[in-house]
mmCIF file of C-alpha atoms in Angstrom:
data_model
loop_
_atom_site.group_PDB
_atom_site.id
_atom_site.type_symbol
_atom_site.label_atom_id
_atom_site.label_comp_id
_atom_site.label_asym_id
_atom_site.label_seq_id
_atom_site.Cartn_x
_atom_site.Cartn_y
_atom_site.Cartn_z
ATOM 1 C CA MET A 1 13.848 23.694 58.548
ATOM 2 C CA LYS A 2 16.490 20.825 58.817
ATOM 3 C CA LYS A 3 14.953 19.649 61.424
ATOM 4 C CA ILE A 4 11.164 19.830 60.261
ATOM 5 C CA VAL A 5 11.853 17.460 57.761
ATOM 6 C CA LYS A 6 12.501 14.853 59.925
ATOM 7 C CA ILE A 7 8.934 14.653 60.760
ATOM 8 C CA SER A 8 8.222 12.816 57.648
ATOM 9 C CA LEU A 9 10.237 9.546 59.192
ATOM 10 C CA GLY A 10 7.993 8.898 61.961
ATOM 11 C CA ALA A 11 5.022 9.448 60.347
ATOM 12 C CA ALA A 12 3.607 6.116 60.757
ATOM 13 C CA ILE A 13 4.562 6.020 64.474
ATOM 14 C CA ILE A 14 2.827 9.638 65.067
ATOM 15 C CA LEU A 15 -0.530 8.407 63.734
ATOM 16 C CA ALA A 16 -0.115 4.978 65.586
ATOM 17 C CA SER A 17 0.363 6.811 68.865
ATOM 18 C CA ALA A 18 -3.353 9.141 68.004
ATOM 19 C CA GLN A 19 -5.433 5.599 68.443
ATOM 20 C CA ASN A 20 -5.742 6.646 71.745
ATOM 21 C CA VAL A 21 -7.928 9.184 70.861
ATOM 22 C CA SER A 22 -10.100 8.026 67.885
ATOM 23 C CA ALA A 23 -9.058 4.452 67.223
ATOM 24 C CA ASP A 24 -11.606 3.346 64.890
ATOM 25 C CA THR A 25 -11.187 6.677 62.894
ATOM 26 C CA LEU A 26 -7.245 5.839 62.783
ATOM 27 C CA ALA A 27 -7.221 2.042 61.828
ATOM 28 C CA GLN A 28 -9.820 3.244 58.787
ATOM 29 C CA ALA A 29 -7.163 5.178 57.612
ATOM 30 C CA PHE A 30 -4.909 2.419 57.437
ATOM 31 C CA GLU A 31 -7.369 0.438 55.821
ATOM 32 C CA ASN A 32 -8.061 2.722 53.413
ATOM 33 C CA GLY A 33 -4.315 2.916 52.423
ATOM 34 C CA LYS A 34 -3.282 2.046 48.630
ATOM 35 C CA VAL A 35 -0.067 -0.272 47.990
ATOM 36 C CA SER A 36 1.467 0.454 44.625
ATOM 37 C CA GLY A 37 4.918 -0.670 43.112
ATOM 38 C CA GLU A 38 6.533 -1.287 40.031
ATOM 39 C CA ILE A 39 8.933 -3.947 39.060
ATOM 40 C CA LYS A 40 11.772 -2.798 36.427
ATOM 41 C CA SER A 41 14.415 -4.163 34.614
ATOM 42 C CA GLN A 42 16.982 -2.238 32.075
ATOM 43 C CA TYR A 43 19.413 -3.153 29.859
ATOM 44 C CA PHE A 44 21.737 -0.273 29.095
ATOM 45 C CA GLN A 45 24.718 -0.752 26.588
ATOM 46 C CA LYS A 46 27.434 1.418 25.140
ATOM 47 C CA GLU A 47 30.163 1.945 22.787
ATOM 48 C CA VAL A 48 33.292 3.783 24.025
ATOM 49 C CA ALA A 49 36.319 4.588 22.052
ATOM 50 C CA ASP A 50 35.225 1.368 19.854
ATOM 51 C CA LYS A 51 34.820 -0.964 22.796
ATOM 52 C CA LYS A 52 31.492 -1.947 24.023
ATOM 53 C CA VAL A 53 30.116 -1.801 27.982
ATOM 54 C CA ASN A 54 26.801 -3.286 29.069
ATOM 55 C CA VAL A 55 25.120 -3.339 32.557
ATOM 56 C CA TRP A 56 21.597 -4.982 33.325
ATOM 57 C CA THR A 57 20.172 -4.114 36.505
ATOM 58 C CA ASN A 58 16.918 -5.293 38.025
ATOM 59 C CA GLY A 59 14.716 -4.192 40.721
ATOM 60 C CA GLY A 60 11.845 -1.933 41.468
ATOM 61 C CA ASN A 61 9.576 0.014 43.740
ATOM 62 C CA LEU A 62 6.993 -0.347 46.729
ATOM 63 C CA SER A 63 4.590 2.599 47.704
ATOM 64 C CA TYR A 64 2.531 2.933 50.777
ATOM 65 C CA VAL A 65 -0.149 5.848 51.095
ATOM 66 C CA THR A 66 -2.435 5.960 54.163
ATOM 67 C CA GLY A 67 -6.287 6.925 54.192
ATOM 68 C CA ALA A 68 -6.838 10.735 55.010
ATOM 69 C CA PHE A 69 -7.277 11.165 58.813
ATOM 70 C CA TYR A 70 -8.750 14.666 60.042
ATOM 71 C CA GLY A 71 -6.825 16.010 56.282
ATOM 72 C CA PHE A 72 -3.828 14.538 57.210
ATOM 73 C CA ASN A 73 -2.107 11.147 55.610
ATOM 74 C CA ALA A 74 1.562 9.655 55.303
ATOM 75 C CA GLY A 75 3.180 7.894 52.686
ATOM 76 C CA VAL A 76 6.396 5.957 52.173
ATOM 77 C CA THR A 77 8.126 4.520 48.919
ATOM 78 C CA ALA A 78 11.067 2.062 48.966
ATOM 79 C CA GLN A 79 13.657 1.408 45.933
ATOM 80 C CA ALA A 80 15.903 -1.569 45.224
ATOM 81 C CA SER A 81 18.297 -2.542 42.422
ATOM 82 C CA THR A 82 20.641 -4.947 41.993
ATOM 83 C CA VAL A 83 23.333 -5.640 39.263
ATOM 84 C CA THR A 84 22.009 -9.117 37.178
ATOM 85 C CA SER A 85 24.635 -8.981 34.997
ATOM 86 C CA SER A 86 27.549 -6.463 33.442
ATOM 87 C CA ASP A 87 31.037 -5.888 31.226
ATOM 88 C CA LEU A 88 32.711 -3.059 32.224
ATOM 89 C CA LYS A 89 36.138 -4.480 31.295
ATOM 90 C CA ASN A 90 36.692 -1.665 28.739
ATOM 91 C CA ALA A 91 35.509 1.315 31.020
ATOM 92 C CA PRO A 92 34.909 0.300 34.071
ATOM 93 C CA THR A 93 33.424 3.561 35.818
ATOM 94 C CA ALA A 94 31.175 3.786 32.695
ATOM 95 C CA TYR A 95 27.869 3.467 34.579
ATOM 96 C CA ASN A 96 28.900 4.143 37.843
ATOM 97 C CA SER A 97 26.993 7.571 38.433
ATOM 98 C CA ASP A 98 24.194 6.328 37.309
ATOM 99 C CA GLN A 99 23.178 2.400 37.034
ATOM 100 C CA ASN A 100 26.206 0.472 38.404
ATOM 101 C CA VAL A 101 24.303 0.496 41.890
ATOM 102 C CA SER A 102 22.733 -2.570 43.993
ATOM 103 C CA GLY A 103 20.954 -1.622 47.451
ATOM 104 C CA ALA A 104 17.886 -0.056 48.688
ATOM 105 C CA VAL A 105 16.454 3.363 49.722
ATOM 106 C CA LEU A 106 13.638 5.060 51.598
ATOM 107 C CA SER A 107 13.110 7.710 48.872
ATOM 108 C CA GLN A 108 9.747 8.537 50.344
ATOM 109 C CA ALA A 109 8.314 9.203 53.578
ATOM 110 C CA TYR A 110 6.642 12.115 54.046
ATOM 111 C CA LEU A 111 3.308 13.964 55.756
ATOM 112 C CA GLN A 112 1.196 15.511 54.366
ATOM 113 C CA TYR A 113 -1.720 17.970 55.324
ATOM 114 C CA SER A 114 -4.646 19.148 52.980
ATOM 115 C CA VAL A 115 -7.309 21.634 53.804
ATOM 116 C CA ALA A 116 -9.633 23.373 51.586
ATOM 117 C CA ASN A 117 -7.261 24.311 48.581
ATOM 118 C CA THR A 118 -4.015 23.531 50.224
ATOM 119 C CA THR A 119 -1.517 20.849 50.523
ATOM 120 C CA GLY A 120 1.720 20.726 52.694
ATOM 121 C CA LYS A 121 3.675 17.639 52.635
ATOM 122 C CA VAL A 122 7.050 17.570 54.575
ATOM 123 C CA GLY A 123 9.430 14.803 54.235
ATOM 124 C CA ARG A 124 11.407 12.483 51.586
ATOM 125 C CA GLN A 125 9.191 12.791 48.538
ATOM 126 C CA TYR A 126 9.336 12.940 44.723
ATOM 127 C CA ILE A 127 9.152 16.800 43.342
ATOM 128 C CA SER A 128 7.997 17.706 39.763
ATOM 129 C CA THR A 129 8.656 21.260 38.561
ATOM 130 C CA PRO A 130 10.685 22.352 35.595
ATOM 131 C CA LEU A 131 13.747 23.760 38.308
ATOM 132 C CA VAL A 132 13.592 21.017 40.699
ATOM 133 C CA GLU A 133 12.575 17.458 39.470
ATOM 134 C CA GLY A 134 14.407 14.053 40.142
ATOM 135 C CA SER A 135 15.075 11.739 37.142
ATOM 136 C CA GLY A 136 12.919 8.655 36.724
ATOM 137 C CA SER A 137 15.103 7.055 34.149
ATOM 138 C CA ARG A 138 17.395 5.459 35.801
ATOM 139 C CA MET A 139 16.501 2.204 38.320
ATOM 140 C CA PHE A 140 16.419 5.126 41.412
ATOM 141 C CA LYS A 141 14.346 7.680 40.760
ATOM 142 C CA GLU A 142 15.917 10.762 42.435
ATOM 143 C CA SER A 143 13.999 12.350 45.130
ATOM 144 C CA PHE A 144 14.577 15.276 48.087
ATOM 145 C CA GLU A 145 14.058 16.113 51.668
ATOM 146 C CA GLY A 146 12.005 19.106 52.545
ATOM 147 C CA LEU A 147 8.631 21.061 52.637
ATOM 148 C CA VAL A 148 6.326 21.604 49.587
ATOM 149 C CA VAL A 149 3.107 23.724 49.690
ATOM 150 C CA SER A 150 0.912 23.754 46.520
ATOM 151 C CA ASN A 151 -2.453 26.411 46.451
ATOM 152 C CA THR A 152 -5.126 25.785 43.707
ATOM 153 C CA ASP A 153 -7.188 29.036 45.139
ATOM 154 C CA ILE A 154 -6.994 30.882 42.050
ATOM 155 C CA ALA A 155 -8.805 29.777 39.322
ATOM 156 C CA ASN A 156 -6.853 28.088 36.580
ATOM 157 C CA THR A 157 -3.977 28.401 38.819
ATOM 158 C CA THR A 158 -1.396 26.450 40.931
ATOM 159 C CA ILE A 159 0.855 27.757 43.242
ATOM 160 C CA VAL A 160 4.139 25.817 44.605
ATOM 161 C CA ALA A 161 6.430 27.114 47.344
ATOM 162 C CA ALA A 162 9.248 24.217 48.379
ATOM 163 C CA TYR A 163 12.372 24.248 50.365
ATOM 164 C CA VAL A 164 14.529 21.438 49.311
ATOM 165 C CA ASP A 165 17.256 20.306 51.993
ATOM 166 C CA LYS A 166 18.686 17.440 50.621
ATOM 167 C CA GLU A 167 18.506 14.933 47.789
ATOM 168 C CA GLN A 168 19.192 11.753 46.787
ATOM 169 C CA TYR A 169 20.892 11.017 43.539
ATOM 170 C CA ARG A 170 20.898 7.686 41.083
ATOM 171 C CA THR A 171 24.030 6.107 42.971
ATOM 172 C CA ASN A 172 26.666 7.053 45.659
ATOM 173 C CA ILE A 173 29.102 8.023 43.154
ATOM 174 C CA ALA A 174 26.461 10.723 41.627
ATOM 175 C CA SER A 175 26.404 12.067 44.706
ATOM 176 C CA GLY A 176 29.926 13.154 45.097
ATOM 177 C CA GLY A 177 30.496 9.834 46.977
ATOM 178 C CA THR A 178 33.306 7.204 46.666
ATOM 179 C CA ASN A 179 32.169 4.112 46.854
ATOM 180 C CA VAL A 180 31.063 1.966 43.620
ATOM 181 C CA LYS A 181 27.893 0.376 43.251
ATOM 182 C CA ALA A 182 26.308 2.034 45.867
ATOM 183 C CA VAL A 183 22.964 3.612 46.796
ATOM 184 C CA SER A 184 23.165 7.367 46.939
ATOM 185 C CA ASP A 185 21.910 8.360 50.772
ATOM 186 C CA PHE A 186 20.098 12.068 50.831
ATOM 187 C CA GLU A 187 22.523 14.763 50.552
ATOM 188 C CA GLN A 188 22.856 18.108 51.417
ATOM 189 C CA VAL A 189 21.831 20.670 48.809
ATOM 190 C CA LYS A 190 24.600 22.665 50.010
ATOM 191 C CA ASP A 191 22.642 25.591 52.772
ATOM 192 C CA GLY A 192 19.319 24.500 51.155
ATOM 193 C CA ALA A 193 17.412 25.594 47.908
ATOM 194 C CA TYR A 194 13.598 27.948 48.160
ATOM 195 C CA THR A 195 11.656 27.764 44.968
ATOM 196 C CA LEU A 196 8.471 29.571 43.986
ATOM 197 C CA TYR A 197 6.379 27.718 41.025
ATOM 198 C CA VAL A 198 3.252 29.323 39.272
ATOM 199 C CA ASN A 199 1.315 27.383 36.397
ATOM 200 C CA ASN A 200 -1.812 28.883 34.842
ATOM 201 C CA LYS A 201 -4.240 28.062 32.085
ATOM 202 C CA SER A 202 -6.553 31.295 32.417
ATOM 203 C CA ILE A 203 -6.955 31.896 28.697
ATOM 204 C CA LYS A 204 -8.505 29.208 27.010
ATOM 205 C CA ASN A 205 -5.664 26.961 24.538
ATOM 206 C CA LEU A 206 -2.752 28.880 26.801
ATOM 207 C CA THR A 207 -0.438 27.323 29.525
ATOM 208 C CA VAL A 208 2.480 29.553 31.132
ATOM 209 C CA ASP A 209 4.717 28.667 33.388
ATOM 210 C CA ALA A 210 7.141 30.351 35.990
ATOM 211 C CA GLN A 211 9.732 29.543 38.285
ATOM 212 C CA TYR A 212 12.096 30.896 40.482
ATOM 213 C CA ALA A 213 14.593 28.968 41.812
ATOM 214 C CA LEU A 214 17.847 30.092 44.579
ATOM 215 C CA ILE A 215 20.167 27.822 46.395
ATOM 216 C CA ASP A 216 22.103 29.039 49.413
ATOM 217 C CA SER A 217 25.380 28.877 48.991
ATOM 218 C CA ASN A 218 27.707 26.901 52.136
ATOM 219 C CA VAL A 219 30.660 28.295 51.422
ATOM 220 C CA ASN A 220 31.790 32.325 53.084
ATOM 221 C CA THR A 221 33.066 33.335 49.400
ATOM 222 C CA ALA A 222 30.289 32.388 47.269
ATOM 223 C CA ASN A 223 27.211 33.698 46.045
ATOM 224 C CA ASP A 224 24.069 32.181 45.969
ATOM 225 C CA THR A 225 22.838 30.553 42.976
ATOM 226 C CA THR A 226 19.688 31.498 41.139
ATOM 227 C CA VAL A 227 17.570 30.267 37.997
ATOM 228 C CA PHE A 228 14.483 32.191 36.479
ATOM 229 C CA TYR A 229 12.533 29.970 34.199
ATOM 230 C CA ALA A 230 9.400 30.988 32.362
ATOM 231 C CA ALA A 231 7.287 29.380 29.120
ATOM 232 C CA GLY A 232 4.436 29.637 27.244
ATOM 233 C CA SER A 233 2.612 26.856 25.116
ATOM 234 C CA TYR A 234 -0.210 27.676 22.644
ATOM 235 C CA ASN A 235 -2.685 25.356 20.940
ATOM 236 C CA ILE A 236 -3.993 25.999 17.757
ATOM 237 C CA ASN A 237 -5.259 22.513 16.927
ATOM 238 C CA PRO A 238 -3.662 20.499 15.283
ATOM 239 C CA PHE A 239 -0.319 22.716 16.346
ATOM 240 C CA THR A 240 0.897 23.807 19.232
ATOM 241 C CA ILE A 241 3.475 26.886 19.471
ATOM 242 C CA GLU A 242 6.027 27.420 22.692
ATOM 243 C CA ALA A 243 8.843 29.379 23.859
ATOM 244 C CA GLN A 244 10.940 29.451 26.808
ATOM 245 C CA THR A 245 13.454 30.892 28.741
ATOM 246 C CA TYR A 246 16.111 30.355 31.363
ATOM 247 C CA GLN A 247 17.628 33.180 32.975
ATOM 248 C CA SER A 248 20.328 31.842 35.843
ATOM 249 C CA ASP A 249 23.337 33.395 37.792
ATOM 250 C CA ASN A 250 25.704 30.557 38.609
ATOM 251 C CA GLY A 251 27.015 32.015 41.731
ATOM 252 C CA ASN A 252 30.639 32.844 39.808
ATOM 253 C CA ALA A 253 32.412 36.216 40.720
ATOM 254 C CA THR A 254 32.710 36.519 37.196
ATOM 255 C CA ASN A 255 30.917 35.603 33.653
ATOM 256 C CA SER A 256 27.923 34.386 36.152
ATOM 257 C CA ASP A 257 24.621 35.515 34.570
ATOM 258 C CA GLY A 258 23.636 33.205 31.452
ATOM 259 C CA SER A 259 20.574 33.282 29.810
ATOM 260 C CA ALA A 260 18.490 31.140 26.853
ATOM 261 C CA TYR A 261 15.828 31.145 24.941
ATOM 262 C CA ALA A 262 14.056 28.683 22.661
ATOM 263 C CA VAL A 263 11.205 27.861 20.425
ATOM 264 C CA ASN A 264 8.978 24.790 19.771
ATOM 265 C CA LEU A 265 6.973 23.774 17.299
ATOM 266 C CA LEU A 266 4.862 20.593 17.355
ATOM 267 C CA GLY A 267 2.083 19.435 15.050
ATOM 268 C CA ASN A 268 -0.291 16.144 15.896
ATOM 269 C CA PHE A 269 -2.256 14.808 12.791
ATOM 270 C CA ASP A 270 -4.341 11.761 14.363
ATOM 271 C CA LYS A 271 -1.413 8.926 15.109
ATOM 272 C CA LEU A 272 1.396 10.521 13.710
ATOM 273 C CA SER A 273 2.905 13.537 14.920
ATOM 274 C CA LEU A 274 5.877 16.229 14.501
ATOM 275 C CA GLY A 275 8.335 18.518 15.956
ATOM 276 C CA ALA A 276 10.700 21.323 15.192
ATOM 277 C CA ALA A 277 12.419 23.025 18.306
ATOM 278 C CA TYR A 278 15.479 25.818 18.327
ATOM 279 C CA SER A 279 17.837 27.147 21.274
ATOM 280 C CA THR A 280 20.012 29.499 22.045
ATOM 281 C CA ILE A 281 22.381 30.466 24.860
ATOM 282 C CA ALA A 282 24.668 33.818 25.206
ATOM 283 C CA LYS A 283 28.046 33.701 25.508
ATOM 284 C CA ASP A 284 28.482 35.629 28.892
ATOM 285 C CA ALA A 285 27.729 32.049 31.144
ATOM 286 C CA ASN A 286 26.457 28.203 31.561
ATOM 287 C CA ILE A 287 23.082 27.886 32.384
ATOM 288 C CA VAL A 288 22.038 26.423 35.471
ATOM 289 C CA ALA A 289 19.261 24.035 35.016
ATOM 290 C CA GLY A 290 17.921 23.412 38.320
ATOM 291 C CA LEU A 291 18.139 20.362 40.665
ATOM 292 C CA GLY A 292 17.977 17.008 39.661
ATOM 293 C CA ASN A 293 18.344 15.481 36.101
ATOM 294 C CA GLY A 294 15.092 15.712 35.907
ATOM 295 C CA ALA A 295 14.962 19.565 35.327
ATOM 296 C CA ASP A 296 16.259 19.148 32.181
ATOM 297 C CA TYR A 297 13.228 21.700 30.026
ATOM 298 C CA LEU A 298 15.006 22.918 26.941
ATOM 299 C CA TYR A 299 13.266 21.942 23.973
ATOM 300 C CA THR A 300 16.399 20.938 21.807
ATOM 301 C CA GLY A 301 17.397 18.285 24.388
ATOM 302 C CA PRO A 302 17.648 15.036 22.213
ATOM 303 C CA TRP A 303 16.473 11.519 23.810
ATOM 304 C CA ILE A 304 19.390 10.306 25.849
ATOM 305 C CA TYR A 305 21.569 12.934 25.917
ATOM 306 C CA GLY A 306 19.364 15.846 27.045
ATOM 307 C CA GLY A 307 19.608 19.911 26.539
ATOM 308 C CA VAL A 308 23.128 21.097 26.373
ATOM 309 C CA TYR A 309 23.338 24.174 29.240
ATOM 310 C CA ASP A 310 26.981 25.648 28.132
ATOM 311 C CA ALA A 311 27.717 28.881 27.426
ATOM 312 C CA ASP A 312 27.461 30.398 23.682
ATOM 313 C CA THR A 313 25.282 26.863 22.118
ATOM 314 C CA ASP A 314 22.924 27.077 19.384
ATOM 315 C CA ALA A 315 21.059 23.936 18.892
ATOM 316 C CA TYR A 316 17.938 22.457 17.333
ATOM 317 C CA LYS A 317 16.165 19.526 17.082
ATOM 318 C CA LEU A 318 13.893 17.883 14.379
ATOM 319 C CA SER A 319 10.979 14.509 15.611
ATOM 320 C CA ALA A 320 8.915 12.097 14.224
ATOM 321 C CA GLY A 321 6.596 9.680 15.765
ATOM 322 C CA TYR A 322 3.432 7.525 14.487
ATOM 323 C CA LYS A 323 1.260 5.346 16.549
ATOM 324 C CA ILE A 324 0.809 2.194 15.179
ATOM 325 C CA THR A 325 -1.986 1.184 17.402
ATOM 326 C CA THR A 326 -2.592 2.235 20.545
ATOM 327 C CA ASP A 327 -0.225 -0.307 22.191
ATOM 328 C CA LEU A 328 2.879 -0.001 19.759
ATOM 329 C CA SER A 329 4.845 3.298 18.543
ATOM 330 C CA PHE A 330 7.795 4.643 17.019
ATOM 331 C CA ASP A 331 9.624 8.298 17.447
ATOM 332 C CA LEU A 332 12.746 9.050 15.126
ATOM 333 C CA ILE A 333 14.536 12.342 16.802
ATOM 334 C CA TYR A 334 17.392 14.423 15.536
ATOM 335 C CA GLY A 335 19.184 16.787 17.870
ATOM 336 C CA ALA A 336 22.428 18.646 16.864
ATOM 337 C CA TRP A 337 24.135 21.693 19.065
ATOM 338 C CA LYS A 338 27.322 23.526 18.508
ATOM 339 C CA THR A 339 29.147 25.325 21.101
ATOM 340 C CA GLY A 340 31.341 28.272 21.171
ATOM 341 C CA THR A 341 34.500 27.000 18.599
ATOM 342 C CA ASN A 342 33.870 23.167 19.095
ATOM 343 C CA PRO A 343 32.249 20.939 16.217
ATOM 344 C CA THR A 344 28.888 20.552 15.767
ATOM 345 C CA ALA A 345 27.824 17.310 17.888
ATOM 346 C CA SER A 346 24.525 15.337 17.231
ATOM 347 C CA GLU A 347 22.141 12.401 18.602
ATOM 348 C CA SER A 348 20.186 10.432 15.780
ATOM 349 C CA ASP A 349 17.302 8.593 18.366
ATOM 350 C CA PHE A 350 14.935 5.704 17.115
ATOM 351 C CA VAL A 351 12.638 5.261 19.944
ATOM 352 C CA ALA A 352 10.400 2.243 19.936
ATOM 353 C CA THR A 353 7.551 1.478 22.813
ATOM 354 C CA TYR A 354 5.101 -1.416 23.175
ATOM 355 C CA ASN A 355 2.415 -1.616 25.806
ATOM 356 C CA PHE A 356 1.284 -5.401 26.516
ATOM 357 C CA ASN A 357 -1.667 -4.007 28.808
ATOM 358 C CA LYS A 358 -2.078 -1.244 31.446
ATOM 359 C CA ASN A 359 0.272 -2.476 33.292
ATOM 360 C CA PHE A 360 3.589 -3.877 31.240
ATOM 361 C CA SER A 361 5.084 -1.380 28.989
ATOM 362 C CA THR A 362 8.557 -1.892 26.861
ATOM 363 C CA ARG A 363 10.831 1.002 25.396
ATOM 364 C CA PHE A 364 13.876 0.214 22.677
ATOM 365 C CA ILE A 365 16.268 3.053 22.434
ATOM 366 C CA LEU A 366 19.107 3.429 20.316
ATOM 367 C CA ALA A 367 21.176 6.753 19.833
ATOM 368 C CA SER A 368 23.915 7.224 17.402
ATOM 369 C CA TYR A 369 26.671 10.083 17.655
ATOM 370 C CA ASP A 370 28.881 12.608 16.092
ATOM 371 C CA ASN A 371 31.577 14.355 17.575
ATOM 372 C CA LEU A 372 30.712 13.420 20.776
ATOM 373 C CA ALA A 373 33.702 12.624 22.743
ATOM 374 C CA ASN A 374 34.634 9.344 22.089
ATOM 375 C CA GLU A 375 31.499 7.778 21.966
ATOM 376 C CA SER A 376 29.786 6.141 19.061
ATOM 377 C CA TYR A 377 26.229 5.287 20.426
ATOM 378 C CA ARG A 378 23.999 3.924 23.094
ATOM 379 C CA SER A 379 21.133 1.825 23.620
ATOM 380 C CA ARG A 380 18.401 1.046 26.140
ATOM 381 C CA LEU A 381 15.897 -1.357 27.062
ATOM 382 C CA TYR A 382 13.211 -0.673 29.826
ATOM 383 C CA ALA A 383 10.868 -2.939 30.664
ATOM 384 C CA SER A 384 7.898 -2.039 33.840
ATOM 385 C CA TYR A 385 5.193 -3.758 35.840
ATOM 386 C CA LYS A 386 3.405 -1.453 37.541
ATOM 387 C CA PHE A 387 0.570 -2.361 40.013
#
């Protein structure tokens, strides 16, 4: 299995070698290919122990996907980033694991085959499921290397089975390396991870998600890590009621079984949206949320800090959003959590989003903290042009 994922890296060569079989058809497949991309600029600032640090990073991504050729197609995505400026003298390592990075990486290089209602994709690729998902909130979107098969034969049901061999992180430091400002390569995920995901919408207004993931241990004395996730979302216009659970075993010999439960109530009233969520995690063990920073689906996670998956944690979140126009919107979010004997920590968010047009968008986020280590605030400015 580890060798088969390398097929995608030579997908273009494989297709090119078939020209003597059907040159015109293959040429048309390349002619029908599509190019897309994004130019990104991100400015991050935060205050650590009353000292400000910041980093301004620019870059983007470029993708090409061929047209279909007897059910096959191939795709590639390159990502690049450069640190334009930074002031990190007060905390030199503050952004080493996410934004202080320059370089390029081939994040997607896959071969895909579709027949009837089944699609298989092998190689480097973005994956989006509750327990396996790469975050795209930094300059480098996290990616995976493996095999993903999806099927929609059952009415109103999507089934996804996947094997993940390697993961590309935000930076080399985030992947466990020691090269500051270096891009993350695709690093081994222990002995590999397997997952099965099911999404069902058979009942009107009800969406049900369930997923199981197993991460093989590559240490003889350690157990495998397993996670089960389930969620249901029911819409009664203008309200949506949601519930979710995580059940995980972190592989430790003792205190390994963690359990979490959460509920969420959302309301959409024309331009106004409201939300209230609550979650609780048992005292037994921390929750394993999955692979990738995008595997952060806990309802009570605030905008920047994300969900807290520590044992013995109770958390809640309140939110309100208002859409001034179709292009301008504001959101206010308050999230608070208490773990064990620690004092209650909280994050208060102000989010402003403005779309200049269908291609160019901006977002500003200001988060203030109480009792969160020695941080007092974080701010971010995103600018994105997609083509």
